[in-house]
Amino acid sequence: MIIFDDVWKFPKSRRAKVPLLAGVNCVFEKTGNVAILCQRERDVTLLVNLLTGTEHPDRGRVIRRGAVSWPMGDLVSVKGSLTVRDNLRFVARIYGLDADAFVKYISELADFGKDLNLPMSTLDRAKKQIASYAAVLAVPFDWYVLSSKIKVQEKAVSDIIQAAFRSRLNHASAIVITDDVETALSVGGRGVLFRDGRFDHTESVEHAAQLFLGG
Amino acid sequence: MAEGIGTTVVAPPGVGLGRPLAARARIVFAIVLRQMKIRSGEDRFGYLKEILEPVVIISMLSLMLTIRRGAAPPVGDSYPLFIATGYLPFKAYSYLSSDVRRSAGRDSGILGLPAVHALDALFATVALKALTVLLIMIIVMLGMNLIGYRVIPGDPLDVLQAFFWVSLFGVGFGLVSSVMLEIVPMYKWVHKILTFKLLFVSGVFFLPELMPPEIRYYLAFNPLLHAIAWFRSAFIDGFDSWVLDRGYLVWWSISLFAAGLLVTRVFRTRLSDEGAAHKEEDEFA
């Protein structure tokens, strides 16, 4: 369970008085996907950071009972000068997974065989992102955070990643936080509209999308 | 392939709430390994340089003092021993404080992983740097013994104690500085004095006992002076500094460390904003 307990967040400049988050209360259960639609990109970043815990609320609490993923596809904690293998091993160690099995799984999934010993910075962005998707899916999280649609050029790799994501969602949930309707609809589930620093709960993500597009 | 996830990678204990202490230790260890790898990848001779720096400083200062004042130092057998027992604890302080200051709240992107907390990064930095500085000390001292200077601690346990407290002082100072530099612009100026210039009033080159009483009175407010006096008293047989007040250093270290933890916690929202900006730079590097 993730609980937003009266969460407030204020803008950094003191003159602006309108809060970014005005006492948000929300519960995310371990089962059931949720899509949160935001008007602005910066709201997406803020909500993602609060949810994953990389940013702290100014008032209130975010309680996490379970493991939350980093935003899928984001290249968090990647050090360009380290090899692909070392970067992946670090993630495995952090989450207490068998590092060799972890690296092997990802290299097979995304066909990384030759690139494993290259510095991360020599990979192109697409390849890095594949590594990130594969890494996030190799960790058994309780929640997978998605802020933009899974985009992989190669059809074969894309299919594998989508399949892996679906099979993960059998035992975990997706939390989609986005300003893009298509991304929100790609997973489905409960819909939440983030407006004026508050959550408006709707019955489904389709309903939320209608309201979002309507105004 | 997708079905393979559950079988190739087994769900770990401690990702969520289970076994928090073991999980924390594991995370700290992972960060230490990573920092060592980054360090050795960036600079092949990094550790060699870190060992050479105190060697060069100790030999230059010893040479200068020997020429000026003759062969016998105020205490101990030789100037190299006298300078080493003053410079090495000072080095522990400056090394730890600067690295803690730099890593507090803005480490190289590792805080982007939700499982990694700011405190994990802090503990990793402290563990790695304290061990490094201890290793540097041991290597320098072994080296000095090899070339004929008698540098053997009289009371090794007491030396380690002095090392512990001066390190804690450095960590506390680094934590407080990381916040102060962020919120008090004027502090930059104070900080410069507190880091480098302290070297000259902490008793690295002189013995506070030999100073005029009115100067000694003011010098004794400096906790580092006590750290160095402690280190020397423990190291040099037959020397027992009467200026030294162990409790004074211990209280400074504990208070500064507690204050450091407190301010980094209170101002963490401001610091982590900076950290987030830094993280993005790192991603695309």
Short mmCIF file of C-alpha atoms in Angstrom, two decimals:
data_model
loop_
_atom_site.label_atom_id
_atom_site.label_comp_id
_atom_site.label_asym_id
_atom_site.label_seq_id
_atom_site.Cartn_x
_atom_site.Cartn_y
_atom_site.Cartn_z
CA MET A 1 0.00 0.00 0.00
CA ILE A 2 1.17 3.52 -0.79
CA ILE A 3 -0.54 6.25 1.18
CA PHE A 4 -0.48 9.96 0.43
CA ASP A 5 -1.41 11.42 3.80
CA ASP A 6 -2.31 15.11 3.51
CA VAL A 7 0.62 15.87 1.24
CA TRP A 8 1.48 19.52 0.62
CA LYS A 9 4.11 20.92 -1.65
CA PHE A 10 4.87 24.58 -2.22
CA PRO A 11 6.73 26.22 -5.08
CA LYS A 12 10.30 27.22 -4.37
CA SER A 13 9.90 30.95 -4.92
CA ARG A 14 8.35 32.56 -1.87
CA ARG A 15 6.16 35.00 -3.81
CA ALA A 16 4.03 32.33 -5.47
CA LYS A 17 1.42 31.36 -2.88
CA VAL A 18 -0.49 28.73 -4.86
CA PRO A 19 0.59 25.31 -3.64
CA LEU A 20 1.65 22.66 -6.13
CA LEU A 21 -0.01 20.00 -4.00
CA ALA A 22 -2.79 21.08 -1.68
CA GLY A 23 -3.37 18.37 0.87
CA VAL A 24 -3.51 15.33 -1.38
CA ASN A 25 -4.94 12.16 0.17
CA CYS A 26 -4.80 8.94 -1.77
CA VAL A 27 -4.28 5.21 -1.31
CA PHE A 28 -2.72 2.95 -3.90
CA GLU A 29 -3.45 -0.71 -3.26
CA LYS A 30 -1.15 -3.50 -4.34
CA THR A 31 -3.69 -4.68 -6.85
CA GLY A 32 -5.24 -2.57 -9.56
CA ASN A 33 -3.53 -0.19 -11.93
CA VAL A 34 -3.92 3.56 -11.61
CA ALA A 35 -3.40 6.31 -14.14
CA ILE A 36 -2.90 9.88 -12.98
CA LEU A 37 -3.32 12.50 -15.68
CA CYS A 38 -1.54 15.80 -15.13
CA GLN A 39 -1.84 19.04 -17.03
CA ARG A 40 1.79 20.03 -16.87
CA GLU A 41 5.02 18.13 -17.28
CA ARG A 42 6.43 19.52 -14.04
CA ASP A 43 3.47 18.07 -12.14
CA VAL A 44 4.39 14.68 -13.57
CA THR A 45 7.97 15.02 -12.35
CA LEU A 46 6.86 16.19 -8.92
CA LEU A 47 4.33 13.40 -8.42
CA VAL A 48 6.77 10.76 -9.63
CA ASN A 49 9.46 12.04 -7.27
CA LEU A 50 7.10 12.13 -4.31
CA LEU A 51 5.83 8.66 -5.09
CA THR A 52 9.26 7.09 -5.44
CA GLY A 53 10.61 9.04 -2.50
CA THR A 54 13.34 10.98 -4.27
CA GLU A 55 11.59 14.16 -3.16
CA HIS A 56 9.97 14.84 0.20
CA PRO A 57 6.68 16.62 0.87
CA ASP A 58 6.79 20.02 2.59
CA ARG A 59 3.95 18.87 4.82
CA GLY A 60 2.26 15.51 5.31
CA ARG A 61 3.65 12.08 4.60
CA VAL A 62 4.02 9.56 1.82
CA ILE A 63 4.01 6.07 3.29
CA ARG A 64 5.29 3.19 1.19
CA ARG A 65 4.60 -0.39 2.25
CA GLY A 66 6.27 -2.27 -0.54
CA ALA A 67 8.84 -1.68 -3.23
CA VAL A 68 8.31 1.08 -5.78
CA SER A 69 10.22 1.03 -9.04
CA TRP A 70 12.10 3.95 -10.47
CA PRO A 71 10.26 5.51 -13.44
CA MET A 72 10.44 2.94 -16.24
CA GLY A 73 12.74 3.97 -19.03
CA ASP A 74 14.45 6.65 -16.97
CA LEU A 75 18.19 6.36 -16.72
CA VAL A 76 18.47 6.83 -12.99
CA SER A 77 21.76 6.19 -11.27
CA VAL A 78 23.57 5.48 -14.50
CA LYS A 79 27.23 6.33 -14.45
CA GLY A 80 28.53 6.81 -17.98
CA SER A 81 32.12 5.93 -17.19
CA LEU A 82 31.20 2.54 -15.71
CA THR A 83 30.55 -0.44 -17.95
CA VAL A 84 27.04 -1.63 -18.69
CA ARG A 85 27.77 -4.68 -16.56
CA ASP A 86 28.92 -2.64 -13.55
CA ASN A 87 25.89 -0.36 -13.77
CA LEU A 88 23.55 -3.36 -13.84
CA ARG A 89 25.39 -5.15 -11.04
CA PHE A 90 24.96 -2.06 -8.88
CA VAL A 91 21.19 -2.13 -9.36
CA ALA A 92 21.11 -5.85 -8.59
CA ARG A 93 23.10 -5.34 -5.38
CA ILE A 94 20.86 -2.50 -4.25
CA TYR A 95 17.80 -4.72 -4.56
CA GLY A 96 19.53 -7.78 -3.13
CA LEU A 97 19.34 -9.82 -6.32
CA ASP A 98 21.87 -12.29 -7.64
CA ALA A 99 24.05 -9.97 -9.73
CA ASP A 100 25.14 -12.58 -12.28
CA ALA A 101 21.62 -13.87 -12.90
CA PHE A 102 20.39 -10.29 -13.17
CA VAL A 103 22.98 -9.31 -15.77
CA LYS A 104 22.44 -12.55 -17.69
CA TYR A 105 18.68 -12.07 -17.79
CA ILE A 106 18.97 -8.53 -19.13
CA SER A 107 21.65 -9.32 -21.67
CA GLU A 108 19.54 -12.15 -23.03
CA LEU A 109 16.36 -10.15 -23.04
CA ALA A 110 17.80 -7.20 -24.92
CA ASP A 111 20.65 -8.99 -26.72
CA PHE A 112 23.42 -7.09 -24.93
CA GLY A 113 26.10 -9.77 -25.21
CA LYS A 114 28.84 -7.69 -26.79
CA ASP A 115 28.03 -4.37 -25.16
CA LEU A 116 28.25 -5.55 -21.56
CA ASN A 117 31.87 -4.54 -21.12
CA LEU A 118 31.59 -1.17 -22.84
CA PRO A 119 31.25 2.04 -20.85
CA MET A 120 27.61 3.02 -20.50
CA SER A 121 28.28 6.35 -22.21
CA THR A 122 29.23 4.66 -25.49
CA LEU A 123 25.75 3.21 -25.92
CA ASP A 124 23.20 5.20 -27.89
CA ARG A 125 20.16 6.50 -26.11
CA ALA A 126 17.80 3.85 -27.48
CA LYS A 127 20.03 1.05 -26.27
CA LYS A 128 20.41 2.66 -22.84
CA GLN A 129 16.68 2.91 -22.56
CA ILE A 130 16.22 -0.75 -23.42
CA ALA A 131 18.67 -1.59 -20.66
CA SER A 132 16.65 0.54 -18.28
CA TYR A 133 13.35 -1.14 -19.20
CA ALA A 134 14.90 -4.56 -18.90
CA ALA A 135 16.50 -3.72 -15.55
CA VAL A 136 13.31 -2.37 -14.04
CA LEU A 137 11.40 -5.44 -15.18
CA ALA A 138 14.02 -7.79 -13.80
CA VAL A 139 13.38 -6.52 -10.27
CA PRO A 140 10.22 -7.88 -8.63
CA PHE A 141 8.69 -4.56 -7.57
CA ASP A 142 5.23 -4.18 -6.09
CA TRP A 143 4.59 -1.07 -8.17
CA TYR A 144 5.94 -0.13 -11.56
CA VAL A 145 5.95 3.59 -12.21
CA LEU A 146 5.45 4.66 -15.79
CA SER A 147 5.53 8.27 -16.94
CA SER A 148 5.78 7.88 -20.68
CA LYS A 149 4.72 5.10 -23.00
CA ILE A 150 7.14 2.21 -23.47
CA LYS A 151 8.85 3.03 -26.72
CA VAL A 152 11.30 0.63 -28.29
CA GLN A 153 12.19 0.84 -31.98
CA GLU A 154 13.02 -2.79 -32.60
CA LYS A 155 9.81 -4.76 -32.89
CA ALA A 156 11.21 -7.98 -31.43
CA VAL A 157 12.69 -6.33 -28.35
CA SER A 158 9.57 -4.23 -27.89
CA ASP A 159 7.40 -7.34 -27.88
CA ILE A 160 9.60 -9.01 -25.29
CA ILE A 161 9.54 -6.00 -23.02
CA GLN A 162 5.77 -5.56 -23.34
CA ALA A 163 5.29 -9.24 -22.55
CA ALA A 164 7.60 -9.02 -19.54
CA PHE A 165 5.69 -5.97 -18.32
CA ARG A 166 2.34 -7.76 -18.66
CA SER A 167 3.61 -10.81 -16.82
CA ARG A 168 4.93 -8.58 -14.01
CA LEU A 169 1.52 -6.95 -13.73
CA ASN A 170 0.03 -10.32 -12.77
CA HIS A 171 1.58 -9.89 -9.33
CA ALA A 172 2.16 -6.13 -9.20
CA SER A 173 0.47 -2.92 -10.25
CA ALA A 174 1.30 -0.12 -12.59
CA ILE A 175 1.08 3.50 -11.53
CA VAL A 176 1.00 5.68 -14.61
CA ILE A 177 1.71 9.36 -14.05
CA THR A 178 1.65 11.30 -17.27
CA ASP A 179 0.51 14.31 -19.25
CA ASP A 180 -0.09 12.12 -22.28
CA VAL A 181 -3.52 10.52 -22.71
CA GLU A 182 -2.21 7.72 -24.89
CA THR A 183 0.25 6.64 -22.20
CA ALA A 184 -2.50 6.66 -19.58
CA LEU A 185 -4.77 4.51 -21.74
CA SER A 186 -1.99 2.01 -22.52
CA VAL A 187 -2.29 0.35 -19.11
CA GLY A 188 -5.84 0.99 -18.00
CA GLY A 189 -7.37 0.75 -14.54
CA ARG A 190 -8.50 3.48 -12.17
CA GLY A 191 -8.31 7.04 -13.42
CA VAL A 192 -7.24 10.10 -11.46
CA LEU A 193 -7.20 13.65 -12.70
CA PHE A 194 -4.63 15.94 -11.13
CA ARG A 195 -5.96 19.49 -11.19
CA ASP A 196 -5.18 22.57 -9.10
CA GLY A 197 -3.01 20.59 -6.74
CA ARG A 198 -5.69 18.01 -5.99
CA PHE A 199 -6.69 14.52 -7.07
CA ASP A 200 -10.07 14.09 -8.76
CA HIS A 201 -10.93 10.43 -8.68
CA THR A 202 -12.89 9.02 -11.61
CA GLU A 203 -14.31 5.57 -12.22
CA SER A 204 -11.96 4.62 -15.04
CA VAL A 205 -8.99 5.90 -16.93
CA GLU A 206 -11.20 6.31 -20.03
CA HIS A 207 -13.48 8.62 -18.09
CA ALA A 208 -10.51 10.58 -16.77
CA ALA A 209 -9.15 10.91 -20.30
CA GLN A 210 -12.48 12.31 -21.52
CA LEU A 211 -12.52 14.91 -18.75
CA PHE A 212 -8.85 15.66 -19.37
CA LEU A 213 -9.37 16.32 -23.08
CA GLY A 214 -12.65 18.15 -22.47
CA GLY A 215 -11.02 20.78 -20.27
CA MET B 1 11.34 -15.14 -22.19
CA ALA B 2 9.00 -13.06 -20.11
CA GLU B 3 8.06 -16.08 -18.04
CA GLY B 4 11.73 -16.44 -17.18
CA ILE B 5 11.78 -13.40 -14.91
CA GLY B 6 10.45 -15.09 -11.85
CA THR B 7 12.81 -18.02 -12.19
CA THR B 8 16.09 -16.42 -13.18
CA VAL B 9 15.83 -13.61 -10.68
CA VAL B 10 14.48 -14.62 -7.32
CA ALA B 11 12.49 -12.14 -5.30
CA PRO B 12 14.82 -10.79 -2.64
CA PRO B 13 14.08 -10.45 1.02
CA GLY B 14 14.32 -6.88 2.14
CA VAL B 15 13.26 -4.97 -0.94
CA GLY B 16 10.27 -3.70 0.95
CA LEU B 17 10.16 -3.68 4.70
CA GLY B 18 11.71 -7.01 5.64
CA ARG B 19 15.09 -7.07 7.35
CA PRO B 20 15.70 -3.34 7.12
CA LEU B 21 19.11 -3.44 8.77
CA ALA B 22 20.51 -6.15 6.51
CA ALA B 23 19.03 -4.38 3.51
CA ARG B 24 20.65 -1.09 4.55
CA ALA B 25 24.03 -2.75 5.01
CA ARG B 26 23.75 -4.34 1.60
CA ILE B 27 22.88 -1.02 -0.03
CA VAL B 28 25.75 0.79 1.71
CA PHE B 29 28.15 -1.92 0.55
CA ALA B 30 26.86 -1.67 -3.03
CA ILE B 31 27.48 2.09 -3.02
CA VAL B 32 30.99 1.63 -1.62
CA LEU B 33 31.85 -0.84 -4.39
CA ARG B 34 30.47 1.50 -6.99
CA GLN B 35 32.35 4.52 -5.70
CA MET B 36 35.59 2.54 -5.70
CA LYS B 37 34.98 1.45 -9.28
CA ILE B 38 34.17 4.97 -10.42
CA ARG B 39 37.24 6.30 -8.68
CA SER B 40 39.65 3.76 -10.14
CA GLY B 41 38.11 4.16 -13.58
CA GLU B 42 38.44 7.93 -13.62
CA ASP B 43 41.96 8.11 -12.38
CA ARG B 44 44.29 5.16 -12.58
CA PHE B 45 46.78 6.75 -10.20
CA GLY B 46 44.17 8.27 -7.90
CA TYR B 47 45.10 6.27 -4.84
CA LEU B 48 48.81 6.63 -5.51
CA LYS B 49 48.39 10.41 -5.56
CA GLU B 50 46.50 10.31 -2.31
CA ILE B 51 49.34 8.46 -0.65
CA LEU B 52 52.01 10.67 -2.20
CA GLU B 53 50.38 13.92 -1.08
CA PRO B 54 50.96 13.47 2.67
CA VAL B 55 54.41 12.02 1.95
CA VAL B 56 55.44 15.13 0.04
CA ILE B 57 53.97 17.50 2.62
CA ILE B 58 55.48 15.68 5.58
CA SER B 59 58.94 15.52 4.03
CA MET B 60 58.92 19.16 2.93
CA LEU B 61 57.78 20.45 6.30
CA SER B 62 60.25 18.24 8.13
CA LEU B 63 63.07 19.46 5.94
CA MET B 64 62.12 23.10 6.51
CA LEU B 65 61.87 22.71 10.26
CA THR B 66 65.10 20.72 10.51
CA ILE B 67 66.99 23.44 8.64
CA ARG B 68 65.49 26.24 10.71
CA ARG B 69 65.54 24.75 14.15
CA GLY B 70 68.10 21.99 14.13
CA ALA B 71 67.69 18.26 14.37
CA ALA B 72 65.64 17.79 17.52
CA PRO B 73 61.87 18.42 17.55
CA PRO B 74 60.04 19.50 20.74
CA VAL B 75 58.96 15.90 21.33
CA GLY B 76 59.72 12.57 19.72
CA ASP B 77 62.82 11.32 17.97
CA SER B 78 62.61 13.18 14.68
CA TYR B 79 60.86 15.96 12.81
CA PRO B 80 59.23 13.56 10.35
CA LEU B 81 57.61 11.76 13.28
CA PHE B 82 56.53 15.07 14.83
CA ILE B 83 55.03 16.39 11.59
CA ALA B 84 53.43 13.07 10.63
CA THR B 85 51.63 12.78 13.97
CA GLY B 86 50.32 16.31 13.44
CA TYR B 87 49.53 16.24 9.76
CA LEU B 88 47.86 12.80 9.49
CA PRO B 89 45.01 13.49 11.94
CA PHE B 90 44.52 16.87 10.28
CA LYS B 91 44.36 15.08 6.95
CA ALA B 92 41.68 12.72 8.32
CA TYR B 93 39.61 15.75 9.28
CA SER B 94 40.00 17.67 6.01
CA TYR B 95 39.62 14.60 3.79
CA LEU B 96 36.42 13.38 5.46
CA SER B 97 34.84 16.79 5.82
CA SER B 98 35.34 17.75 2.17
CA ASP B 99 34.07 14.43 0.81
CA VAL B 100 31.06 14.35 3.10
CA ARG B 101 30.25 17.93 2.16
CA ARG B 102 30.40 17.12 -1.53
CA SER B 103 28.35 13.94 -1.33
CA ALA B 104 25.67 15.13 1.11
CA GLY B 105 22.40 15.44 -0.74
CA ARG B 106 23.88 15.45 -4.20
CA ASP B 107 25.61 12.21 -4.93
CA SER B 108 26.19 11.12 -8.49
CA GLY B 109 22.65 10.06 -9.26
CA ILE B 110 22.42 7.05 -6.98
CA LEU B 111 19.62 8.76 -5.05
CA GLY B 112 17.48 8.32 -8.16
CA LEU B 113 16.89 4.74 -7.11
CA PRO B 114 13.97 4.79 -4.68
CA ALA B 115 15.59 2.16 -2.45
CA VAL B 116 18.64 4.33 -1.78
CA HIS B 117 18.27 6.88 0.99
CA ALA B 118 20.45 9.90 1.57
CA LEU B 119 21.78 8.32 4.76
CA ASP B 120 22.93 5.23 2.87
CA ALA B 121 25.00 7.42 0.59
CA LEU B 122 26.41 9.24 3.62
CA PHE B 123 27.39 6.05 5.44
CA ALA B 124 28.98 4.68 2.28
CA THR B 125 31.06 7.82 1.80
CA VAL B 126 32.13 7.86 5.43
CA ALA B 127 33.03 4.16 5.49
CA LEU B 128 35.01 4.33 2.29
CA LYS B 129 36.83 7.56 3.10
CA ALA B 130 37.62 6.65 6.69
CA LEU B 131 39.11 3.34 5.57
CA THR B 132 41.05 5.07 2.80
CA VAL B 133 42.52 7.64 5.15
CA LEU B 134 43.38 4.94 7.70
CA LEU B 135 45.11 2.97 4.96
CA ILE B 136 47.02 6.07 3.84
CA MET B 137 48.17 6.59 7.42
CA ILE B 138 49.34 3.02 7.81
CA ILE B 139 51.17 3.03 4.49
CA VAL B 140 52.89 6.35 5.21
CA MET B 141 53.97 5.13 8.65
CA LEU B 142 55.21 1.77 7.35
CA GLY B 143 57.12 3.63 4.68
CA MET B 144 58.73 5.92 7.25
CA ASN B 145 59.80 2.88 9.28
CA LEU B 146 61.31 1.32 6.18
CA ILE B 147 63.53 4.33 5.49
CA GLY B 148 64.81 4.35 9.04
CA TYR B 149 62.58 6.64 11.09
CA ARG B 150 61.17 4.99 14.14
CA VAL B 151 57.43 5.58 13.80
CA ILE B 152 55.63 3.08 16.01
CA PRO B 153 52.54 4.02 17.98
CA GLY B 154 53.06 3.77 21.71
CA ASP B 155 49.41 3.04 22.40
CA PRO B 156 47.72 1.84 19.16
CA LEU B 157 44.24 1.63 20.68
CA ASP B 158 44.42 5.21 21.90
CA VAL B 159 45.64 6.29 18.45
CA LEU B 160 42.58 4.65 16.90
CA GLN B 161 40.36 6.44 19.40
CA ALA B 162 41.87 9.78 18.50
CA PHE B 163 41.39 8.89 14.84
CA PHE B 164 37.76 7.99 15.43
CA TRP B 165 36.91 11.27 17.14
CA VAL B 166 38.73 13.47 14.67
CA SER B 167 36.99 11.60 11.83
CA LEU B 168 33.60 12.10 13.44
CA PHE B 169 34.45 15.77 13.83
CA GLY B 170 35.25 15.90 10.12
CA VAL B 171 31.98 14.18 9.17
CA GLY B 172 29.94 16.54 11.36
CA PHE B 173 31.75 19.56 9.98
CA GLY B 174 31.17 18.35 6.42
CA LEU B 175 27.46 17.82 7.02
CA VAL B 176 26.95 21.21 8.63
CA SER B 177 28.98 22.89 5.87
CA SER B 178 26.98 21.25 3.10
CA VAL B 179 23.83 22.90 4.43
CA MET B 180 25.41 26.21 5.47
CA LEU B 181 27.01 26.70 2.05
CA GLU B 182 23.57 26.27 0.53
CA ILE B 183 21.61 28.64 2.75
CA VAL B 184 24.10 31.22 4.06
CA PRO B 185 26.04 32.83 1.19
CA MET B 186 28.50 34.49 3.60
CA TYR B 187 29.51 31.09 4.94
CA LYS B 188 31.68 30.43 1.86
CA TRP B 189 34.17 32.89 3.25
CA VAL B 190 34.15 31.39 6.74
CA HIS B 191 34.42 27.91 5.27
CA LYS B 192 37.61 28.75 3.41
CA ILE B 193 39.24 29.84 6.64
CA LEU B 194 37.92 26.85 8.56
CA THR B 195 39.28 24.31 6.13
CA PHE B 196 42.74 25.34 5.04
CA LYS B 197 43.86 28.00 7.50
CA LEU B 198 43.08 25.79 10.48
CA LEU B 199 46.19 23.85 9.52
CA PHE B 200 48.31 26.68 10.92
CA VAL B 201 46.66 26.97 14.33
CA SER B 202 46.03 23.32 15.12
CA GLY B 203 49.50 22.44 16.29
CA VAL B 204 50.71 20.56 13.25
CA PHE B 205 54.00 22.48 13.25
CA PHE B 206 54.26 23.50 16.88
CA LEU B 207 53.54 22.26 20.34
CA PRO B 208 50.86 24.28 22.15
CA GLU B 209 52.72 23.71 25.42
CA LEU B 210 55.57 25.87 24.15
CA MET B 211 53.32 28.79 23.19
CA PRO B 212 52.95 31.88 25.39
CA PRO B 213 50.03 31.35 27.81
CA GLU B 214 47.87 34.18 26.40
CA ILE B 215 48.12 32.73 22.87
CA ARG B 216 47.67 29.19 24.13
CA TYR B 217 44.44 30.22 25.83
CA TYR B 218 42.85 31.13 22.52
CA LEU B 219 44.41 28.26 20.59
CA ALA B 220 42.86 25.79 23.02
CA PHE B 221 39.37 26.64 21.76
CA ASN B 222 40.20 24.86 18.52
CA PRO B 223 39.00 21.25 18.77
CA LEU B 224 41.52 20.14 16.16
CA LEU B 225 44.36 21.23 18.41
CA HIS B 226 43.09 18.70 20.94
CA ALA B 227 42.73 16.05 18.25
CA ILE B 228 46.35 16.45 17.25
CA ALA B 229 47.53 16.62 20.87
CA TRP B 230 45.60 13.42 21.56
CA PHE B 231 47.06 11.69 18.53
CA ARG B 232 50.58 12.73 19.50
CA SER B 233 50.22 11.78 23.15
CA ALA B 234 49.01 8.34 22.14
CA PHE B 235 51.67 7.92 19.51
CA ILE B 236 54.83 9.25 21.07
CA ASP B 237 56.09 7.30 24.07
CA GLY B 238 56.85 9.43 27.07
CA PHE B 239 54.86 12.43 25.82
CA ASP B 240 51.66 13.41 27.54
CA SER B 241 50.20 16.73 26.46
CA TRP B 242 48.91 18.75 29.42
CA VAL B 243 46.98 21.11 27.16
CA LEU B 244 44.94 18.16 25.88
CA ASP B 245 41.32 17.87 26.99
CA ARG B 246 39.92 14.69 25.43
CA GLY B 247 36.37 15.42 26.55
CA TYR B 248 36.42 18.75 24.74
CA LEU B 249 37.05 17.09 21.37
CA VAL B 250 34.55 14.29 22.08
CA TRP B 251 31.80 16.79 22.84
CA TRP B 252 32.58 18.84 19.77
CA SER B 253 32.50 15.74 17.58
CA ILE B 254 29.23 14.40 18.96
CA SER B 255 27.51 17.79 18.88
CA LEU B 256 28.69 18.63 15.39
CA PHE B 257 27.68 15.20 14.07
CA ALA B 258 24.24 15.45 15.67
CA ALA B 259 23.81 19.00 14.39
CA GLY B 260 24.89 17.84 10.94
CA LEU B 261 22.32 15.06 10.83
CA LEU B 262 19.68 17.46 12.08
CA VAL B 263 20.27 20.25 9.57
CA THR B 264 20.60 17.92 6.59
CA ARG B 265 17.28 16.42 7.60
CA VAL B 266 15.55 19.76 8.18
CA PHE B 267 16.80 21.27 4.94
CA ARG B 268 16.58 18.10 2.88
CA THR B 269 13.90 19.46 0.56
CA ARG B 270 16.17 22.33 -0.43
CA LEU B 271 19.20 20.12 -0.80
CA SER B 272 17.46 17.41 -2.77
CA ASP B 273 16.26 19.95 -5.34
CA GLU B 274 19.90 20.71 -6.03
CA GLY B 275 20.57 17.00 -6.07
CA ALA B 276 17.85 16.40 -8.66
CA ALA B 277 19.33 19.01 -10.96
CA HIS B 278 22.70 17.38 -10.59
CA LYS B 279 21.26 13.95 -11.26
CA GLU B 280 19.95 14.95 -14.66
CA GLU B 281 23.34 16.26 -15.71
CA ASP B 282 24.84 12.95 -14.75
CA GLU B 283 22.35 10.89 -16.72
CA PHE B 284 23.34 12.27 -20.05
CA ALA B 285 27.01 12.56 -19.40
#
